Coordinates of C-alpha atoms in Angstrom, one line a residue:
Chain A
M221 CA 16.0 -10.0 14.1
P222 CA 19.4 -8.9 12.9
L223 CA 19.5 -8.1 9.2
S224 CA 22.6 -8.0 7.0
I225 CA 23.9 -4.6 5.8
A226 CA 22.9 -5.4 2.2
E227 CA 19.4 -6.3 3.3
K228 CA 19.1 -3.1 5.4
S229 CA 20.3 -0.9 2.6
Y230 CA 17.9 -2.5 0.1
L231 CA 15.0 -2.1 2.4
Y232 CA 15.9 1.5 3.3
D233 CA 16.3 2.4 -0.3
S234 CA 13.0 0.9 -1.2
L235 CA 11.1 2.5 1.7
S236 CA 12.7 5.9 1.5
S237 CA 12.3 6.3 -2.3
N238 CA 9.6 8.5 -3.7
A239 CA 7.4 5.5 -4.4
G240 CA 7.9 4.1 -1.0
T241 CA 7.9 0.4 -2.0
R242 CA 7.3 -1.8 1.1
P243 CA 8.8 -5.3 1.2
D244 CA 5.3 -6.8 1.1
G245 CA 4.0 -4.3 -1.4
R246 CA 1.5 -2.7 0.9
L247 CA 0.3 0.9 0.5
P248 CA 1.8 3.3 3.1
H249 CA -1.4 3.3 5.1
Q250 CA -2.3 -0.3 4.7
F251 CA -2.5 -2.7 7.6
R252 CA -1.8 -6.4 7.7
P253 CA -4.8 -8.6 8.2
L254 CA -5.9 -9.4 11.7
E255 CA -7.8 -12.3 13.2
V256 CA -10.0 -11.4 16.2
Y257 CA -11.6 -13.7 18.8
T258 CA -13.8 -12.1 21.4
D259 CA -15.7 -13.2 24.5
F260 CA -13.8 -16.4 25.2
L261 CA -12.7 -15.9 28.8
P262 CA -15.7 -17.1 30.9
S263 CA -14.6 -15.4 34.1
S264 CA -14.1 -11.9 32.7
N265 CA -16.5 -9.2 31.6
G266 CA -15.0 -8.9 28.2
S267 CA -12.1 -10.5 26.4
S268 CA -10.4 -10.3 23.1
R269 CA -7.5 -12.0 21.3
I270 CA -5.9 -10.7 18.2
I271 CA -3.6 -12.7 16.0
A272 CA -1.7 -10.7 13.4
S273 CA -0.6 -12.2 10.1
D274 CA 3.0 -12.3 11.3
S275 CA 1.7 -14.5 14.2
S276 CA 2.0 -11.7 16.8
E277 CA -0.6 -12.4 19.4
C278 CA -2.2 -10.5 22.2
I279 CA -4.9 -11.3 24.7
V280 CA -6.8 -8.8 26.7
S281 CA -9.2 -9.4 29.6
V282 CA -11.5 -6.8 31.1
K283 CA -12.8 -7.2 34.6
A284 CA -15.0 -4.8 36.5
N285 CA -15.2 -3.8 40.1
V286 CA -17.5 -1.4 41.9
V287 CA -15.6 1.5 43.5
D288 CA -16.4 4.8 45.2
H289 CA -15.4 7.2 42.4
Q290 CA -14.8 10.0 44.9
V291 CA -12.0 7.9 46.3
Q292 CA -10.7 6.4 43.1
Q293 CA -10.5 8.8 40.2
D294 CA -9.0 6.5 37.7
L295 CA -11.6 4.1 36.4
F296 CA -9.3 2.3 34.0
Q297 CA -6.3 0.4 35.0
V298 CA -4.1 -1.3 32.5
E299 CA -1.6 -4.0 33.3
V300 CA 0.8 -5.2 30.6
D301 CA 2.6 -8.5 30.6
I302 CA 4.9 -9.3 27.7
A303 CA 6.0 -12.9 27.4
G304 CA 9.7 -13.3 28.0
Q305 CA 10.1 -9.9 29.7
R306 CA 10.3 -9.0 33.3
D307 CA 7.4 -6.9 34.8
D308 CA 9.8 -4.2 35.7
S309 CA 11.6 -4.0 32.4
S310 CA 11.6 -0.6 30.8
E311 CA 9.6 -1.6 27.8
V312 CA 6.8 -3.1 29.9
E313 CA 6.7 -0.1 32.2
T314 CA 6.7 2.4 29.3
L315 CA 3.9 0.6 27.6
T316 CA 1.9 0.3 30.9
S317 CA 2.2 4.0 31.6
L318 CA 1.5 5.0 28.0
L319 CA -1.7 2.9 27.9
N320 CA -2.8 4.1 31.3
R321 CA -2.3 7.6 30.0
V322 CA -4.4 6.8 26.9
L323 CA -7.3 5.5 29.0
E324 CA -7.1 8.3 31.6
S325 CA -10.5 9.3 33.0
R326 CA -10.0 12.9 32.4
G327 CA -8.6 12.2 28.9
S328 CA -10.4 11.5 25.7
I329 CA -12.4 8.5 26.9
D330 CA -15.9 9.1 28.2
A331 CA -15.7 7.8 31.8
S332 CA -19.3 8.8 32.6
K333 CA -20.5 5.6 30.9
L334 CA -19.0 3.7 33.9
K335 CA -20.9 5.7 36.5
L336 CA -23.4 3.7 38.4
T337 CA -24.8 6.0 41.0
R338 CA -23.7 9.4 42.4
K339 CA -21.3 7.6 44.6
Y340 CA -20.2 4.5 42.8
S341 CA -18.7 3.6 39.5
Y342 CA -17.4 0.6 37.7
K343 CA -13.7 0.4 37.6
L344 CA -12.3 -1.6 34.7
F345 CA -9.1 -3.7 35.1
I346 CA -7.6 -4.3 31.7
D347 CA -5.1 -7.1 31.7
V348 CA -2.9 -7.3 28.6
L349 CA -0.8 -10.3 27.7
V350 CA 1.4 -10.1 24.7
I351 CA 2.2 -13.7 23.8
S352 CA 4.5 -12.9 20.9
S353 CA 5.3 -9.8 18.8
S354 CA 7.9 -9.3 16.2
S355 CA 7.6 -5.5 16.0
H356 CA 6.5 -2.8 18.5
P357 CA 3.4 -4.1 20.1
V358 CA 1.6 -0.9 21.2
S359 CA -0.7 -0.8 18.2
L360 CA -1.6 -4.5 18.5
I361 CA -2.3 -4.0 22.2
S362 CA -4.5 -1.0 21.6
F363 CA -6.5 -2.8 19.0
T364 CA -7.0 -5.7 21.3
I365 CA -8.1 -3.4 24.2
F366 CA -10.5 -1.7 21.7
S367 CA -12.2 -4.9 20.7
A368 CA -12.2 -6.2 24.3
L369 CA -13.9 -3.1 25.6
N370 CA -16.4 -3.2 22.7
S371 CA -17.3 -6.8 23.8
T372 CA -17.6 -6.0 27.5
Y373 CA -20.9 -6.6 29.2
L374 CA -21.4 -5.3 32.8
P375 CA -24.2 -6.3 35.2
K376 CA -27.3 -4.2 35.1
I377 CA -28.0 -2.0 38.1
I378 CA -31.5 -2.3 39.6
S379 CA -31.1 0.0 42.6
S380 CA -31.7 3.7 42.4
F381 CA -29.3 6.2 40.8
D382 CA -29.4 8.7 43.7
D383 CA -27.8 7.2 46.8
L384 CA -26.4 10.2 48.5
E385 CA -29.3 10.6 50.8
V386 CA -30.1 7.0 51.5
E387 CA -26.9 5.1 52.1
E388 CA -27.2 1.9 50.1
L389 CA -24.9 -0.2 48.1
P390 CA -25.9 -0.7 44.4
T391 CA -27.6 -3.9 43.7
F392 CA -27.5 -5.7 40.3
H393 CA -29.8 -7.9 38.2
D394 CA -29.0 -11.6 38.4
A395 CA -28.8 -12.3 34.8
D396 CA -29.1 -9.1 32.7
M397 CA -26.0 -7.6 31.4
V398 CA -25.6 -4.2 29.7
K399 CA -23.2 -3.7 26.9
L400 CA -20.5 -1.2 27.7
D401 CA -20.6 1.7 25.3
V402 CA -17.3 3.6 25.5
S403 CA -15.4 4.5 22.4
P404 CA -11.8 3.8 23.5
P405 CA -9.0 5.6 21.8
L406 CA -6.8 3.8 19.3
V407 CA -3.1 4.0 19.3
F408 CA -1.3 3.8 16.0
I409 CA 2.3 3.2 15.4
L410 CA 4.0 4.6 12.3
A411 CA 7.5 4.0 11.1
V412 CA 9.4 7.0 9.6
V413 CA 11.8 6.1 6.8
G414 CA 13.4 9.1 5.2
E415 CA 10.5 11.4 4.2
N416 CA 8.0 8.6 4.2
V417 CA 5.7 7.3 7.0
F418 CA 4.3 3.8 7.1
M419 CA 1.4 2.4 9.1
D420 CA 1.8 -0.9 10.9
A421 CA 5.5 -1.6 10.2
A422 CA 6.5 -5.2 9.9
A423 CA 9.6 -6.5 11.6
N424 CA 11.9 -5.9 8.7
E425 CA 10.5 -2.4 8.2
S426 CA 11.0 -1.6 11.8
E427 CA 14.5 -2.7 11.7
V428 CA 15.5 0.0 9.2
A429 CA 13.1 2.7 10.4
D430 CA 14.7 6.1 11.3
N431 CA 12.1 6.6 14.0
G432 CA 8.7 5.6 15.1
L433 CA 5.6 7.7 15.9
I434 CA 3.0 6.8 18.4
I435 CA -0.2 8.7 17.6
T436 CA -3.4 8.4 19.6
W437 CA -6.8 8.9 17.9
S438 CA -10.2 9.1 19.5
G439 CA -13.5 9.9 18.0
D440 CA -12.4 11.7 14.8
K441 CA -9.5 13.6 16.3
I442 CA -5.9 13.2 17.3
V443 CA -5.5 13.3 21.1
A444 CA -2.6 13.0 23.5
P445 CA -0.3 11.2 23.9
I446 CA 1.8 11.6 20.7
R447 CA 5.3 10.3 21.1
T448 CA 8.3 9.1 19.2
V449 CA 9.8 5.7 19.9
A450 CA 12.9 4.0 18.6
L451 CA 11.8 0.9 16.6
N452 CA 15.3 -0.6 16.6
N453 CA 18.6 -0.2 18.4
S454 CA 20.9 0.4 15.5
D455 CA 19.5 2.9 12.9
V456 CA 17.7 5.6 14.9
K457 CA 17.9 9.0 13.3
G458 CA 16.1 12.3 13.6
F459 CA 13.4 13.2 11.2
N460 CA 11.9 16.2 9.5
P461 CA 9.1 17.7 11.6
L462 CA 6.9 17.8 8.5
V463 CA 6.8 14.0 8.6
L464 CA 5.0 14.2 11.9
Q465 CA 2.4 16.3 10.3
R466 CA 2.0 13.8 7.5
G467 CA 1.8 10.9 10.0
I468 CA -1.0 12.7 11.9
Q469 CA -2.9 13.3 8.6
M470 CA -2.5 9.7 7.7
V471 CA -4.0 8.5 11.1
Q472 CA -6.8 11.0 10.8
Q473 CA -7.7 9.9 7.3
Y474 CA -7.7 6.1 7.9
A475 CA -8.4 5.6 11.6
G476 CA -12.1 5.7 10.9
D477 CA -11.7 2.8 8.5
V478 CA -10.1 0.7 11.3
V479 CA -13.0 1.5 13.6
R480 CA -15.5 0.6 10.9
A481 CA -13.7 -2.7 10.2
F482 CA -14.0 -3.6 13.9
A483 CA -17.6 -2.6 14.0
N484 CA -18.4 -4.7 10.9
L485 CA -17.2 -7.9 12.5
Chain B
M236 CA -12.3 -0.5 3.5
S237 CA -10.6 -3.7 2.7
S238 CA -7.7 -1.8 1.1
I239 CA -6.9 -0.3 4.6
I240 CA -7.3 -3.2 6.9
S241 CA -9.0 -6.6 6.9
I242 CA -10.2 -8.0 10.2
A243 CA -11.6 -11.5 10.3
K244 CA -13.7 -12.6 13.2
R245 CA -12.9 -16.1 14.4
K246 CA -15.2 -18.1 16.6
G247 CA -14.2 -19.6 19.9
A248 CA -10.8 -20.0 21.4
F249 CA -8.7 -22.4 23.4
Q250 CA -10.5 -25.4 24.7
Q251 CA -13.9 -24.4 23.6
S252 CA -13.1 -24.5 19.9
I253 CA -11.4 -27.9 20.2
D254 CA -14.4 -29.3 22.1
A255 CA -16.9 -27.9 19.7
G256 CA -15.0 -29.3 16.7
F257 CA -14.6 -32.6 18.4
E258 CA -18.2 -33.0 19.3
S259 CA -19.5 -32.0 15.9
G260 CA -17.2 -34.2 13.9
S261 CA -16.7 -37.0 16.3
E262 CA -19.4 -39.4 15.2
D263 CA -17.9 -40.8 12.0
E264 CA -14.4 -40.7 13.4
D265 CA -15.5 -42.8 16.4
V266 CA -17.0 -45.4 14.1
N267 CA -13.8 -45.6 12.2
M268 CA -11.8 -46.1 15.3
S269 CA -13.9 -48.8 16.8
D270 CA -13.9 -50.6 13.4
S271 CA -10.1 -50.6 13.3
I272 CA -9.8 -51.8 16.9
D273 CA -12.4 -54.5 16.5
N274 CA -10.5 -56.2 13.6
G275 CA -7.0 -55.4 14.5
P276 CA -5.2 -57.4 11.7
T277 CA -7.2 -55.5 9.1
H278 CA -6.0 -52.3 10.7
T279 CA -2.4 -53.3 10.5
Q280 CA -2.8 -54.4 6.9
E281 CA -4.5 -51.2 6.1
S282 CA -1.8 -49.0 7.7
N283 CA 0.8 -51.1 5.9
S284 CA -0.8 -50.4 2.6
T285 CA -1.5 -46.7 3.2
E286 CA 2.1 -45.7 3.2
G287 CA 2.5 -42.0 3.9
H288 CA -0.9 -41.4 5.5
I289 CA -1.1 -38.8 8.2
V290 CA -1.0 -39.7 11.9
T291 CA -1.4 -37.5 15.0
P292 CA 0.5 -37.6 18.3
G293 CA -0.6 -40.6 20.4
E294 CA -2.1 -42.5 17.4
L295 CA -1.4 -46.2 17.1
V296 CA 0.8 -46.7 14.1
T297 CA 1.3 -50.4 14.4
D298 CA 0.9 -53.2 16.9
D299 CA 3.4 -55.4 15.1
P300 CA 6.6 -55.6 17.2
V301 CA 8.8 -56.4 14.2
W302 CA 9.2 -52.8 13.3
M303 CA 12.2 -50.9 14.5
R304 CA 11.1 -47.6 16.0
G305 CA 12.6 -44.5 14.4
H306 CA 12.2 -40.8 15.0
G307 CA 8.7 -39.5 15.9
T308 CA 7.5 -42.7 17.5
Y309 CA 7.3 -44.2 20.9
F310 CA 6.7 -47.7 22.2
L311 CA 4.3 -48.9 24.9
D312 CA 3.2 -52.5 25.5
N313 CA 4.5 -53.7 22.2
M314 CA 2.6 -51.1 20.3
T315 CA 4.2 -48.3 18.4
Y316 CA 2.5 -44.9 18.6
S317 CA 3.3 -41.6 16.8
S318 CA 4.7 -38.8 18.9
V319 CA 4.3 -36.2 16.3
A320 CA 1.8 -35.2 13.6
G321 CA 3.1 -36.3 10.3
T322 CA 3.3 -39.0 7.7
V323 CA 4.4 -42.5 8.3
S324 CA 7.6 -43.6 6.5
R325 CA 8.8 -47.2 6.3
V326 CA 12.3 -47.9 5.2
N327 CA 13.1 -51.6 5.3
R328 CA 12.1 -52.5 8.9
L329 CA 12.6 -49.0 10.2
L330 CA 9.3 -47.2 11.0
S331 CA 9.4 -43.5 11.6
V332 CA 7.0 -40.6 11.4
V333 CA 8.1 -37.5 9.5
P334 CA 6.6 -34.4 11.1
L335 CA 4.6 -32.0 9.0
R336 CA 6.1 -29.1 10.8
S337 CA 9.5 -29.2 12.3
R338 CA 12.8 -27.5 12.3
Y339 CA 15.0 -28.1 9.3
T340 CA 17.0 -31.3 9.4
P341 CA 20.1 -30.8 7.2
E342 CA 21.3 -33.4 4.7
T343 CA 24.6 -33.5 2.9
G344 CA 24.4 -31.7 -0.4
D345 CA 21.4 -29.4 0.6
H346 CA 21.5 -25.9 -0.8
V347 CA 20.7 -23.7 2.2
V348 CA 20.4 -20.0 2.9
G349 CA 21.6 -19.0 6.4
R350 CA 22.3 -16.1 8.5
I351 CA 25.6 -15.6 10.5
A352 CA 24.8 -15.9 14.2
E353 CA 28.2 -15.8 15.7
V354 CA 31.9 -15.4 14.7
G355 CA 34.0 -17.9 16.5
N356 CA 37.5 -19.4 16.5
K357 CA 38.3 -20.1 12.8
R358 CA 34.6 -20.7 12.2
W359 CA 31.3 -19.0 11.8
R360 CA 28.1 -20.3 13.3
V361 CA 25.2 -20.0 10.9
D362 CA 21.5 -20.0 11.7
I363 CA 19.9 -22.3 9.1
G364 CA 16.7 -22.8 11.0
G365 CA 17.7 -26.2 12.2
K366 CA 17.9 -27.6 15.8
Q367 CA 21.5 -26.4 16.0
H368 CA 23.5 -23.7 14.3
A369 CA 25.5 -24.9 11.4
V370 CA 29.3 -24.4 11.3
L371 CA 31.1 -22.7 8.4
M372 CA 34.8 -23.2 8.8
L373 CA 37.2 -20.4 7.6
G374 CA 38.8 -23.0 5.4
S375 CA 35.4 -23.7 3.6
V376 CA 35.0 -20.3 2.2
N377 CA 36.6 -18.7 -0.8
L378 CA 38.9 -16.1 0.5
P379 CA 39.6 -12.9 -1.5
G380 CA 42.6 -13.4 -3.7
G381 CA 41.9 -16.7 -5.3
I382 CA 41.4 -20.4 -4.9
L383 CA 45.1 -21.2 -4.5
R384 CA 45.6 -18.8 -1.7
R385 CA 46.6 -20.2 1.7
K386 CA 44.7 -19.0 4.7
S387 CA 46.9 -17.2 7.1
E388 CA 46.8 -15.9 10.6
S389 CA 45.7 -12.5 9.4
D390 CA 42.6 -14.1 7.9
E391 CA 41.6 -15.5 11.3
L392 CA 41.9 -12.0 12.7
Q393 CA 39.8 -10.3 10.1
M394 CA 37.0 -12.9 9.8
R395 CA 34.4 -10.1 10.5
S396 CA 35.5 -8.4 7.3
F397 CA 34.4 -11.4 5.3
L398 CA 31.2 -12.3 7.1
K399 CA 29.7 -10.7 10.2
E400 CA 26.7 -11.3 12.4
G401 CA 23.5 -10.9 10.5
D402 CA 25.0 -11.5 7.1
L403 CA 23.0 -13.8 4.8
L404 CA 24.7 -16.3 2.6
N405 CA 23.8 -19.4 0.6
A406 CA 25.9 -22.5 1.1
E407 CA 25.9 -26.2 0.6
V408 CA 25.8 -28.7 3.5
Q409 CA 29.2 -30.4 3.2
S410 CA 28.9 -32.9 5.9
L411 CA 27.0 -33.7 9.1
F412 CA 28.3 -34.1 12.6
Q413 CA 27.4 -36.9 14.9
D414 CA 24.8 -34.7 16.7
G415 CA 23.0 -33.9 13.4
S416 CA 24.4 -30.4 13.0
A417 CA 25.8 -29.4 9.7
S418 CA 29.1 -28.2 8.3
L419 CA 28.7 -25.8 5.4
H420 CA 30.9 -24.7 2.5
T421 CA 30.7 -21.9 0.0
R422 CA 33.5 -23.0 -2.3
S423 CA 31.8 -22.2 -5.5
L424 CA 30.9 -19.0 -7.1
K425 CA 27.2 -19.7 -6.8
Y426 CA 27.5 -19.6 -3.0
G427 CA 28.4 -16.7 -0.9
K428 CA 27.0 -13.5 0.5
L429 CA 23.6 -12.5 -0.7
R430 CA 22.8 -9.0 -2.0
N431 CA 20.4 -7.0 -4.1
G432 CA 17.2 -8.3 -2.8
Q433 CA 15.0 -9.3 0.1
F434 CA 14.6 -12.3 2.4
C435 CA 11.4 -14.3 2.9
Q436 CA 10.8 -17.4 5.0
V437 CA 8.5 -20.4 4.6
P438 CA 8.2 -23.7 6.5
C439 CA 11.1 -25.9 5.4
S440 CA 8.8 -28.8 4.7
L441 CA 7.3 -26.9 1.7
I442 CA 10.6 -26.8 -0.2
V443 CA 11.1 -29.7 -2.5
R444 CA 14.7 -30.9 -2.8
S445 CA 15.7 -30.7 -6.4
K446 CA 18.8 -30.6 -8.6
N447 CA 18.8 -26.8 -8.9
H448 CA 17.7 -24.3 -6.2
T449 CA 18.5 -21.1 -7.9
H450 CA 16.0 -20.1 -10.6
N451 CA 15.7 -17.1 -12.8
L452 CA 12.1 -15.9 -12.8
P453 CA 10.2 -13.7 -15.3
G454 CA 10.7 -10.1 -14.5
N455 CA 14.4 -10.1 -14.0
V456 CA 14.3 -11.7 -10.6
T457 CA 16.3 -14.6 -9.3
V458 CA 15.2 -16.8 -6.4
V459 CA 17.4 -18.9 -4.2
L460 CA 15.2 -21.5 -2.6
G461 CA 17.0 -22.7 0.4
V462 CA 16.0 -26.3 1.4
N463 CA 15.7 -24.9 4.9
G464 CA 12.8 -22.7 3.9
Y465 CA 14.9 -19.5 3.8
I466 CA 14.4 -17.8 0.5
W467 CA 16.3 -15.0 -1.1
L468 CA 14.8 -13.0 -4.0
R469 CA 17.2 -10.8 -5.9
K470 CA 17.8 -8.9 -9.1
T471 CA 19.1 -11.3 -11.7
S472 CA 22.8 -10.7 -12.1
K473 CA 25.0 -11.4 -15.1
M474 CA 26.1 -14.5 -13.4
D475 CA 22.6 -15.8 -13.0
M476 CA 21.9 -15.2 -16.7
A477 CA 25.0 -17.1 -17.6
R478 CA 24.0 -20.0 -15.4
D479 CA 20.7 -20.4 -17.3
A480 CA 22.2 -20.0 -20.7
P481 CA 23.0 -23.2 -22.5
S482 CA 26.5 -24.2 -21.3
G483 CA 29.6 -24.7 -23.3
I484 CA 29.8 -24.2 -27.0
S485 CA 26.2 -23.0 -27.5
A486 CA 27.0 -19.8 -25.7
P487 CA 26.9 -16.9 -28.0
G488 CA 30.1 -15.5 -29.4
P489 CA 33.1 -17.4 -30.7
S490 CA 34.0 -20.5 -28.8
N491 CA 36.9 -19.8 -26.5
G492 CA 39.9 -22.0 -26.1
A493 CA 38.9 -23.3 -22.7
P494 CA 39.8 -26.9 -22.1
I495 CA 37.0 -29.4 -22.7
G496 CA 34.9 -29.8 -19.6
A497 CA 35.7 -26.3 -18.3
K498 CA 32.4 -24.7 -18.0
T499 CA 31.9 -21.1 -19.0
L500 CA 30.5 -19.3 -16.0
R501 CA 29.8 -16.0 -17.7
S502 CA 29.0 -16.3 -21.3
S503 CA 28.7 -12.6 -21.7
D504 CA 32.2 -11.7 -20.8
S505 CA 33.6 -15.2 -21.0
V506 CA 35.1 -15.6 -17.6
S507 CA 35.9 -19.3 -17.2
I508 CA 36.4 -21.2 -14.0
T509 CA 40.1 -20.9 -14.6
R510 CA 39.9 -17.2 -13.9
L511 CA 38.2 -17.8 -10.6
E512 CA 41.1 -16.1 -9.0
E513 CA 40.1 -12.7 -10.3
E514 CA 36.5 -13.3 -9.5
S515 CA 37.0 -14.1 -5.9
S516 CA 38.3 -10.7 -5.0
W517 CA 37.0 -8.7 -2.0
Q518 CA 34.0 -8.0 -4.1
I519 CA 32.4 -11.2 -3.1
Y520 CA 32.2 -10.0 0.5
S521 CA 31.0 -6.5 -0.4
D522 CA 27.9 -5.2 1.4
E523 CA 27.0 -2.8 -1.4
N524 CA 23.9 -3.3 -3.4
D525 CA 23.6 -2.7 -7.1
P526 CA 22.6 1.0 -7.3
T527 CA 20.5 0.5 -10.4
I528 CA 17.6 -1.5 -8.9
S529 CA 14.5 0.2 -10.2
V530 CA 11.2 0.8 -8.3
S531 CA 9.4 -1.5 -10.7
L532 CA 11.9 -4.3 -10.0
R533 CA 11.5 -3.8 -6.3
Q534 CA 7.8 -4.1 -6.7
T535 CA 8.3 -7.3 -8.7
I536 CA 10.4 -8.7 -5.9
S537 CA 7.7 -7.8 -3.4
R538 CA 5.2 -9.5 -5.6
Y539 CA 7.2 -12.7 -5.7
A540 CA 7.7 -12.5 -1.9
N541 CA 3.9 -12.2 -1.5
V542 CA 3.1 -15.1 -3.9
I543 CA 5.6 -17.3 -2.2
K544 CA 3.9 -16.5 1.1
A545 CA 0.5 -17.2 -0.5
L546 CA 1.7 -20.6 -1.6
A547 CA 3.0 -21.3 1.9
F548 CA -0.3 -20.1 3.3
C549 CA -2.1 -22.7 1.2
E550 CA 0.4 -25.4 2.2
I551 CA 1.5 -25.9 -1.5
D552 CA 5.0 -27.2 -2.1
I553 CA 7.1 -24.5 -3.5
T554 CA 8.8 -25.2 -6.8
H555 CA 10.1 -23.0 -9.6
E556 CA 7.1 -23.8 -11.8
R557 CA 4.6 -23.0 -9.1
I558 CA 6.2 -19.7 -8.2
V559 CA 6.0 -18.7 -11.9
S560 CA 2.4 -20.0 -12.1
A561 CA 1.4 -18.2 -8.9
Y562 CA 3.1 -15.0 -10.2
E563 CA 1.1 -15.2 -13.4
A564 CA -2.1 -15.8 -11.4
S565 CA -1.3 -12.8 -9.2
M566 CA -1.2 -10.5 -12.1
V567 CA -5.0 -10.2 -11.9
Y568 CA -4.4 -8.0 -8.9
P569 CA -2.6 -4.9 -10.0
S570 CA -1.8 -3.8 -6.4
V571 CA 0.9 -5.9 -4.8
G572 CA -0.4 -5.0 -1.4
S573 CA -3.7 -6.8 -2.0
L574 CA -1.9 -10.1 -2.1
I575 CA -1.6 -10.3 1.7
D576 CA -5.3 -10.8 2.0
R577 CA -6.4 -14.3 3.0
E578 CA -9.0 -14.6 0.3
V579 CA -6.6 -13.5 -2.4
M580 CA -3.9 -15.9 -1.1
E581 CA -6.5 -18.8 -1.2
T582 CA -7.5 -17.8 -4.8
I583 CA -4.0 -17.8 -5.9
G584 CA -3.4 -21.2 -4.4
Q585 CA -6.5 -22.5 -6.1
D586 CA -5.4 -21.0 -9.4
V587 CA -2.0 -22.7 -9.2
L588 CA -3.6 -26.1 -8.4
T589 CA -6.2 -25.7 -11.2
A590 CA -3.6 -24.6 -13.7
E591 CA -1.5 -27.7 -12.8
K592 CA -4.5 -30.0 -13.2
M593 CA -5.3 -28.5 -16.6
R594 CA -1.7 -28.9 -17.8
G595 CA -1.5 -32.3 -16.3
T596 CA 1.9 -31.5 -14.7
P597 CA 2.8 -34.4 -12.3
S598 CA 2.8 -33.0 -8.8

């Protein structure tokens, strides 16, 4: 969305002022409302669809496969598809690698929850489809993955846990499913304008942002990856390192509320 | 918690929800349908009488072949069906369905807000949210240096210094081309580049065409309600104040010696239309905002943007009175940011409608 110079300078002056007035009047740490649908894809283990109030929309499906975890270390695999963009475009590839990094087995997520036996584990294939997005989609995708993983049910194992001595393949109960209990990390995107940071920047705020911060949060603490990202092509500037600290503080302070809001659905 | 994020859980998705809704509410609808098919003549009479009722795509509008089929309809076996969701309109023998949601269809005389999409040969292409971009000819704008100035070759070369890609302007639809695209003009001081405020967009079907589309609102804010659903909210300028002041002789100060019929544009410093020349200097194409816009005014503008979005969310037609009434209703919420919540938006919409009923304003 190209903005006129007068619009940009009005928005920039509003956002960078001490009061930090946002165009929709939100507080700096306030998110826009979301609508969540879960468990609607019959052929996947978990699914979620989030529609943001600016009609950005993202669908995530989680499917499981049993793998030998000595052969395959990574138990999460994320594939991102953004409508209107090629699979090998830089944005899609950056997002895919970022999200794979967030859900890395040796990272902050507890992969032992996927362990079936001493030899076998579940491997989760997370397919992301961004149907439309007017600003940087990483936060929306992360929230959708979060709610999809929290609504994932996997078949219950009925064979024994120790299968190193007796070579046997795990067998599963016909009907019983077990709720997956991982606490996936959340990725937040913050817009930096002057000395201020803003959570969940709308399209017009992104357009004037000096820079963007990607901050990952998992279980009460900030984890890797933390990155900067350009939110627009025209007005990217450097920022005061203190702003990064303030952004991290903001995420730490309010990420718990987001998790609670998802839990209270 | 709700001050940080509000997440609403919705049930079902895609086909399931449609199925579920259909099954649960299908009974009475089915009865209705079979009724109307059984006694066909009654049905036609009924649909004749209920002018402006809502039809859905594929719904039978009439089986009377005398009607000429207009936009939004199709014809099969002597029956006319609706091809869009909207209201039926009958003009003489022409039957058409006006869609509830569509791109903006320009009409001559509409006051629109648009964004420059392209600078071309002696013309700008303007995005007005219609099916095609509108055209703004170099000859249909006020050039710096006055109304009597002739446009020259140098103007063609420096078109980007007047208006460039992304610029917002308000304009009037001057005429329509054969294909339905519009030609705009900004040959009045009330049209031109927009500054000192922020942009907000609503579906164009919610904007009611009226005599005046620029309104001064309480709180020193002026709104430009483009008929195409593009809305500009800005700090009230001197010119905006003059426009609302009683025109002509009732303006404060000694009556000037302007010829009868010459309207005073700025009552405060008495610049009449005869001095248009000085007014249309390079200033009208400046990109500089007024440096004195205060934080509280910015918040008021944000509040207006939010109440307009709330009205649009409730599918309430947007008029000057309703914006003011919604703004007053929104004052219950001290934080502007709380107005983006669904419940709050619904409450404001309810309040506006209730206030209208109490006052008995014709809607």
